[in-house]
Coordinates of C-alpha atoms in Angstrom, one line a residue:
M161 CA -8.6 2.5 4.4
R162 CA -10.0 5.4 6.5
N163 CA -11.0 8.7 4.9
H164 CA -10.0 11.9 6.6
P165 CA -12.8 14.0 8.0
C166 CA -13.4 17.5 6.8
R167 CA -15.8 20.4 7.3
S168 CA -18.7 20.1 4.9
Q169 CA -19.0 23.8 4.2
S170 CA -15.4 24.2 3.3
L171 CA -15.4 20.9 1.5
A172 CA -18.2 22.1 -0.8
L173 CA -16.1 25.2 -1.5
F174 CA -13.0 23.4 -2.4
L175 CA -14.8 20.8 -4.5
A176 CA -16.3 23.6 -6.4
L177 CA -12.8 24.8 -7.1
G178 CA -11.7 21.3 -8.2
T179 CA -9.8 20.5 -5.0
C180 CA -10.2 18.5 -1.9
S181 CA -9.8 19.7 1.7
F182 CA -9.1 18.5 5.1
F183 CA -8.2 20.6 8.2
P184 CA -5.9 20.6 11.1
P185 CA -7.1 19.1 14.4
T186 CA -8.4 21.6 16.9
I187 CA -7.3 19.6 19.9
A188 CA -3.9 19.8 21.5
R189 CA -1.3 18.2 19.2
A190 CA 0.9 15.3 20.4
Q191 CA 4.6 15.6 20.1
E192 CA 5.4 15.7 16.4
V193 CA 9.0 14.4 16.5
R194 CA 9.4 11.1 18.5
A195 CA 12.5 9.9 20.3
H196 CA 13.5 7.7 17.4
A197 CA 12.6 6.8 13.8
D198 CA 13.8 3.9 11.8
L199 CA 13.4 2.8 8.1
F200 CA 10.8 0.2 7.1
L201 CA 9.5 -1.4 3.9
M202 CA 6.0 -2.5 3.1
N203 CA 3.8 -3.5 0.3
A204 CA 2.0 -0.5 -1.3
D205 CA -1.3 -1.6 0.3
G206 CA 0.2 -1.4 3.8
S207 CA 0.7 -5.2 4.2
E208 CA 3.9 -7.1 5.1
V209 CA 5.7 -4.3 7.0
R210 CA 9.3 -5.2 7.8
S211 CA 12.3 -3.4 9.3
F212 CA 14.9 -2.3 6.7
V213 CA 18.0 -1.2 8.5
K214 CA 19.2 0.6 11.6
V215 CA 22.5 2.4 11.8
E216 CA 24.4 2.0 15.1
G217 CA 24.5 5.3 17.0
M218 CA 21.8 6.9 14.9
V219 CA 18.3 7.7 16.3
W220 CA 16.8 9.1 13.2
H221 CA 16.5 7.5 9.7
G222 CA 14.8 9.3 6.9
S223 CA 14.5 10.4 3.3
P224 CA 14.7 7.0 1.7
A225 CA 15.3 6.9 -2.1
W226 CA 15.3 3.8 -4.4
S227 CA 17.8 3.4 -7.1
A228 CA 16.2 3.0 -10.6
D229 CA 17.0 -0.7 -10.7
G230 CA 15.2 -1.2 -7.4
E231 CA 18.2 -2.9 -5.8
Q232 CA 19.5 -0.2 -3.5
I233 CA 18.0 2.4 -1.1
A234 CA 19.9 5.6 -0.1
F235 CA 18.8 7.5 3.0
D236 CA 20.1 9.8 5.7
A237 CA 20.6 9.0 9.4
S238 CA 21.4 11.3 12.3
P239 CA 22.3 11.1 16.0
E240 CA 19.8 14.0 16.4
V241 CA 16.1 13.5 16.8
G242 CA 14.5 14.6 13.5
G243 CA 17.7 14.6 11.5
G244 CA 19.6 17.8 10.8
P245 CA 23.2 19.1 10.1
Q246 CA 24.9 16.0 11.7
S247 CA 23.2 13.5 9.3
H248 CA 25.2 11.2 7.2
L249 CA 24.1 9.6 3.9
F250 CA 24.0 5.8 3.6
T251 CA 23.2 3.2 0.9
A252 CA 22.2 -0.5 1.4
T253 CA 20.9 -3.2 -0.9
V254 CA 17.3 -4.2 -0.5
K255 CA 18.2 -7.9 -0.4
D256 CA 20.9 -7.7 2.3
P257 CA 21.0 -4.3 3.9
K258 CA 23.0 -5.2 7.0
K259 CA 26.0 -6.6 5.0
T260 CA 25.9 -3.8 2.4
L261 CA 25.4 -0.8 4.5
T262 CA 27.8 2.0 3.3
D263 CA 28.4 5.4 4.9
L264 CA 28.9 8.0 2.2
G265 CA 29.7 10.9 4.5
P266 CA 27.7 13.9 5.6
G267 CA 24.5 15.0 3.9
N268 CA 20.7 14.9 3.8
G269 CA 17.9 14.0 1.4
P270 CA 19.6 11.8 -1.3
S271 CA 18.3 11.3 -4.8
W272 CA 19.6 8.7 -7.3
S273 CA 20.5 9.6 -10.9
V274 CA 18.8 7.3 -13.5
D275 CA 22.1 5.4 -14.3
G276 CA 22.8 4.9 -10.6
K277 CA 26.2 6.5 -10.8
T278 CA 25.4 9.8 -9.0
L279 CA 23.6 11.0 -5.9
A280 CA 22.2 14.5 -5.4
F281 CA 21.8 15.7 -1.8
F282 CA 21.9 18.8 0.3
R283 CA 23.9 20.2 3.2
H284 CA 22.3 22.2 6.1
D285 CA 23.6 25.5 7.4
K286 CA 26.1 25.2 10.3
N287 CA 27.1 21.7 9.5
P288 CA 29.9 20.2 11.6
D289 CA 32.5 20.2 8.8
E290 CA 31.6 23.7 7.7
A291 CA 30.8 22.6 4.1
K292 CA 29.0 25.1 1.9
P293 CA 25.2 24.7 2.5
G294 CA 23.0 23.9 -0.5
V295 CA 22.6 21.3 -3.2
W296 CA 25.4 18.9 -4.0
T297 CA 26.2 15.9 -6.2
M298 CA 28.6 13.1 -5.7
N299 CA 29.5 9.7 -7.1
A300 CA 27.5 6.7 -5.7
D301 CA 30.6 5.7 -3.7
G302 CA 30.7 9.1 -1.9
S303 CA 33.6 10.5 -3.9
D304 CA 33.9 13.7 -6.1
R305 CA 31.5 16.0 -4.1
K306 CA 30.4 19.1 -6.1
W307 CA 28.3 22.1 -4.9
L308 CA 25.7 23.2 -7.4
S309 CA 23.4 25.8 -5.8
E310 CA 21.7 27.2 -2.7
G311 CA 18.8 25.0 -1.8
V312 CA 17.4 21.8 -0.3
R313 CA 15.8 18.5 -1.2
P314 CA 17.1 18.0 -4.8
R315 CA 15.3 15.4 -7.0
W316 CA 16.4 14.1 -10.4
S317 CA 13.9 14.2 -13.3
P318 CA 13.0 10.7 -14.7
D319 CA 15.2 11.2 -17.7
G320 CA 18.1 12.4 -15.6
S321 CA 18.5 15.7 -17.4
K322 CA 17.3 18.0 -14.6
L323 CA 17.3 18.5 -10.9
V324 CA 14.4 20.2 -9.0
F325 CA 15.0 21.7 -5.5
A326 CA 13.6 24.2 -3.1
S327 CA 15.4 27.5 -2.3
K328 CA 14.8 30.9 -0.9
H329 CA 17.9 32.6 -2.4
E330 CA 15.7 35.2 -4.0
G331 CA 14.1 36.1 -0.7
M332 CA 11.1 33.7 -0.7
W333 CA 10.7 29.9 -0.9
S334 CA 10.2 28.6 -4.4
L335 CA 11.1 25.7 -6.6
Y336 CA 14.0 25.8 -9.1
V337 CA 15.3 23.5 -11.8
I338 CA 18.9 23.1 -12.9
E339 CA 19.4 21.8 -16.5
K340 CA 22.7 21.9 -18.4
G341 CA 24.2 24.0 -15.6
E342 CA 21.5 26.7 -15.8
R343 CA 19.1 27.4 -13.0
R344 CA 15.6 28.7 -13.5
R345 CA 12.6 29.3 -11.3
A346 CA 9.8 26.8 -11.6
L347 CA 7.2 28.1 -9.1
F348 CA 5.8 31.6 -8.9
E349 CA 3.3 31.4 -6.1
K350 CA 4.1 33.1 -2.8
Y351 CA 4.3 30.6 0.0
Q352 CA 5.7 30.8 3.5
R353 CA 7.7 27.7 2.9
V354 CA 8.4 25.0 0.2
I355 CA 10.6 22.1 1.0
G356 CA 10.9 20.2 -2.3
A357 CA 9.0 18.5 -5.1
S358 CA 8.4 15.1 -6.8
W359 CA 8.5 14.6 -10.6
S360 CA 5.6 12.8 -12.3
P361 CA 6.9 9.6 -14.1
D362 CA 6.7 11.3 -17.5
G363 CA 8.7 14.3 -16.2
K364 CA 6.0 16.8 -17.3
L365 CA 4.6 17.7 -13.8
L366 CA 5.8 18.5 -10.3
A367 CA 4.0 17.7 -7.1
Y368 CA 5.0 19.8 -4.1
I369 CA 3.7 20.7 -0.6
A370 CA 3.9 24.3 0.6
Q371 CA 3.0 26.1 3.8
V372 CA 0.4 28.9 3.4
K373 CA 0.2 32.0 5.6
T374 CA -3.0 32.2 7.7
A375 CA -4.6 34.8 9.8
D376 CA -4.1 32.6 12.9
P377 CA -0.3 32.3 13.7
Q378 CA -1.0 29.0 15.5
L379 CA -2.6 27.4 12.4
K380 CA -0.4 25.9 9.7
E381 CA -2.2 25.3 6.5
F382 CA -0.5 23.4 3.7
V383 CA -1.4 22.8 0.0
L384 CA -0.5 20.0 -2.3
G385 CA 0.1 21.7 -5.6
V386 CA 0.8 20.3 -9.1
T387 CA 2.5 22.5 -11.8
I388 CA 4.0 22.1 -15.2
A389 CA 6.0 25.3 -15.2
S390 CA 9.3 23.5 -14.7
A391 CA 8.8 21.2 -17.7
V392 CA 7.9 23.8 -20.3
G393 CA 9.9 26.7 -19.0
V394 CA 7.1 29.2 -18.6
Q395 CA 5.2 30.7 -15.7
E396 CA 2.1 28.8 -14.9
S397 CA -0.2 28.8 -11.9
P398 CA -0.3 25.4 -10.1
R399 CA -3.4 23.2 -9.8
I400 CA -4.1 23.0 -6.0
R401 CA -5.0 19.4 -5.4
C402 CA -5.5 19.4 -1.6
R403 CA -5.4 21.7 1.4
G404 CA -5.0 20.8 5.1
D405 CA -2.6 19.6 7.7
I406 CA -0.2 17.6 5.5
G407 CA 3.5 17.0 5.5
W408 CA 6.5 17.6 3.4
M409 CA 7.9 15.8 0.3
P410 CA 5.2 14.1 -1.7
A411 CA 6.1 11.0 -3.7
W412 CA 4.6 10.3 -7.1
S413 CA 3.8 6.7 -7.8
P414 CA 5.5 5.1 -10.8
D415 CA 2.2 4.7 -12.7
G416 CA 1.4 8.4 -12.2
R417 CA -2.0 7.7 -10.6
Q418 CA -1.2 8.4 -6.9
I419 CA 0.8 10.6 -4.7
A420 CA 2.0 9.4 -1.3
L421 CA 2.2 11.9 1.5
W422 CA 1.6 12.1 5.2
T423 CA -1.3 13.7 7.0
I424 CA -1.8 14.6 10.7
D425 CA -4.5 12.9 12.7
A426 CA -6.4 14.2 15.7
R427 CA -3.7 13.0 18.1
G428 CA -1.0 14.8 16.2
A429 CA 0.5 11.7 14.7
K430 CA 1.8 11.5 11.1
R431 CA -0.1 9.0 9.0
L432 CA 1.0 7.8 5.6
S433 CA -1.7 8.4 3.0
L434 CA -2.4 8.2 -0.7
V435 CA -4.2 10.7 -2.9
R436 CA -5.2 10.2 -6.5
Y437 CA -3.7 12.7 -8.9
A438 CA -6.9 12.9 -10.9
G439 CA -10.1 13.7 -9.1
T440 CA -11.2 15.7 -6.0
D441 CA -11.3 13.0 -3.4
E442 CA -9.4 13.3 -0.2
P443 CA -6.2 11.4 0.8
V444 CA -6.9 8.0 2.2
E445 CA -4.7 6.6 5.0
I446 CA -2.8 3.5 4.1
K447 CA -4.1 0.6 6.2
G448 CA -2.1 -1.3 8.9
Q449 CA -0.5 1.7 10.7
P450 CA -0.5 1.2 14.5
A451 CA -2.6 3.8 16.3
E452 CA 0.3 4.9 18.5
S453 CA 2.8 5.3 15.7
S454 CA 3.9 8.2 13.4
S455 CA 5.1 7.5 9.9
S456 CA 6.5 9.8 7.1
D457 CA 9.0 10.1 4.2
A458 CA 7.4 7.5 1.9
A459 CA 9.3 6.5 -1.2
W460 CA 8.0 4.2 -4.0
S461 CA 10.0 1.3 -5.4
P462 CA 10.4 1.6 -9.2
D463 CA 7.9 -1.1 -9.8
G464 CA 5.3 0.6 -7.6
K465 CA 4.8 -2.5 -5.5
H466 CA 6.6 -1.3 -2.3
L467 CA 7.1 1.7 -0.1
A468 CA 10.1 2.6 2.0
F469 CA 9.2 4.9 4.9
T470 CA 10.3 6.4 8.2
S471 CA 8.4 5.4 11.4
D472 CA 8.7 5.3 15.2
R473 CA 6.7 2.0 15.3

């Protein structure tokens, strides 16, 4: 595995603060969104990469989510590069995805309930069927769709009692939790954008990636934060684990030791990486990724042995 370079002066500063740091490339960035992206599976160490499924007529496949029993994967797919309002939600079994592929209708960013009976998802603004944008739930067969709240990227808590999602309905991007029909704010830092969060396996922590405003409008700096505010119901400052050019939607490993995310290399390509929850070391790129490819949207299997992910390889 290859460590990401960083600037020594800034590294010393962030290590003193109990964080790690890595910085955006200074050279011209390559095109961030490629012409197509499909879903793949691999072992957690990057070995044995294999194609999962491709939906006819769709050029983008993303947001994979494993069912709690590890037998199914839900995802979104779109005829538009990068996904978007025209995306549909699909499910397929891991053992025979082609024969079990099921279209559940419009939506993005699925998340399974613990019992496998319900999926949470979100709808974009200006979607083709003019559905109310925000967080929704539905039965696993696509029936009984219900709107819950403004927001995007919902994720069920490990015990199935709560949903966390990102929203800016109060004027700024933040994280919110719905529990027993009540919505409360879970993040109180001021960020330019937050896209969603991942629960720790014990349901006590949230990992999230947020965009920070910088003096240079051309520079995008992101942080990977960890907070317990949502679990205990009180305002608490997050622990900033990393800063740098990193991508949306972290994924906490089932053993709680690692967080999967994607970083940006010097060519502007997305690289799947792992960062330890404990410690101050930097994310380490997962081995075996072709130099010319971009990969993102990692999701752990429940046993922690495999990752589903999006790639243009």
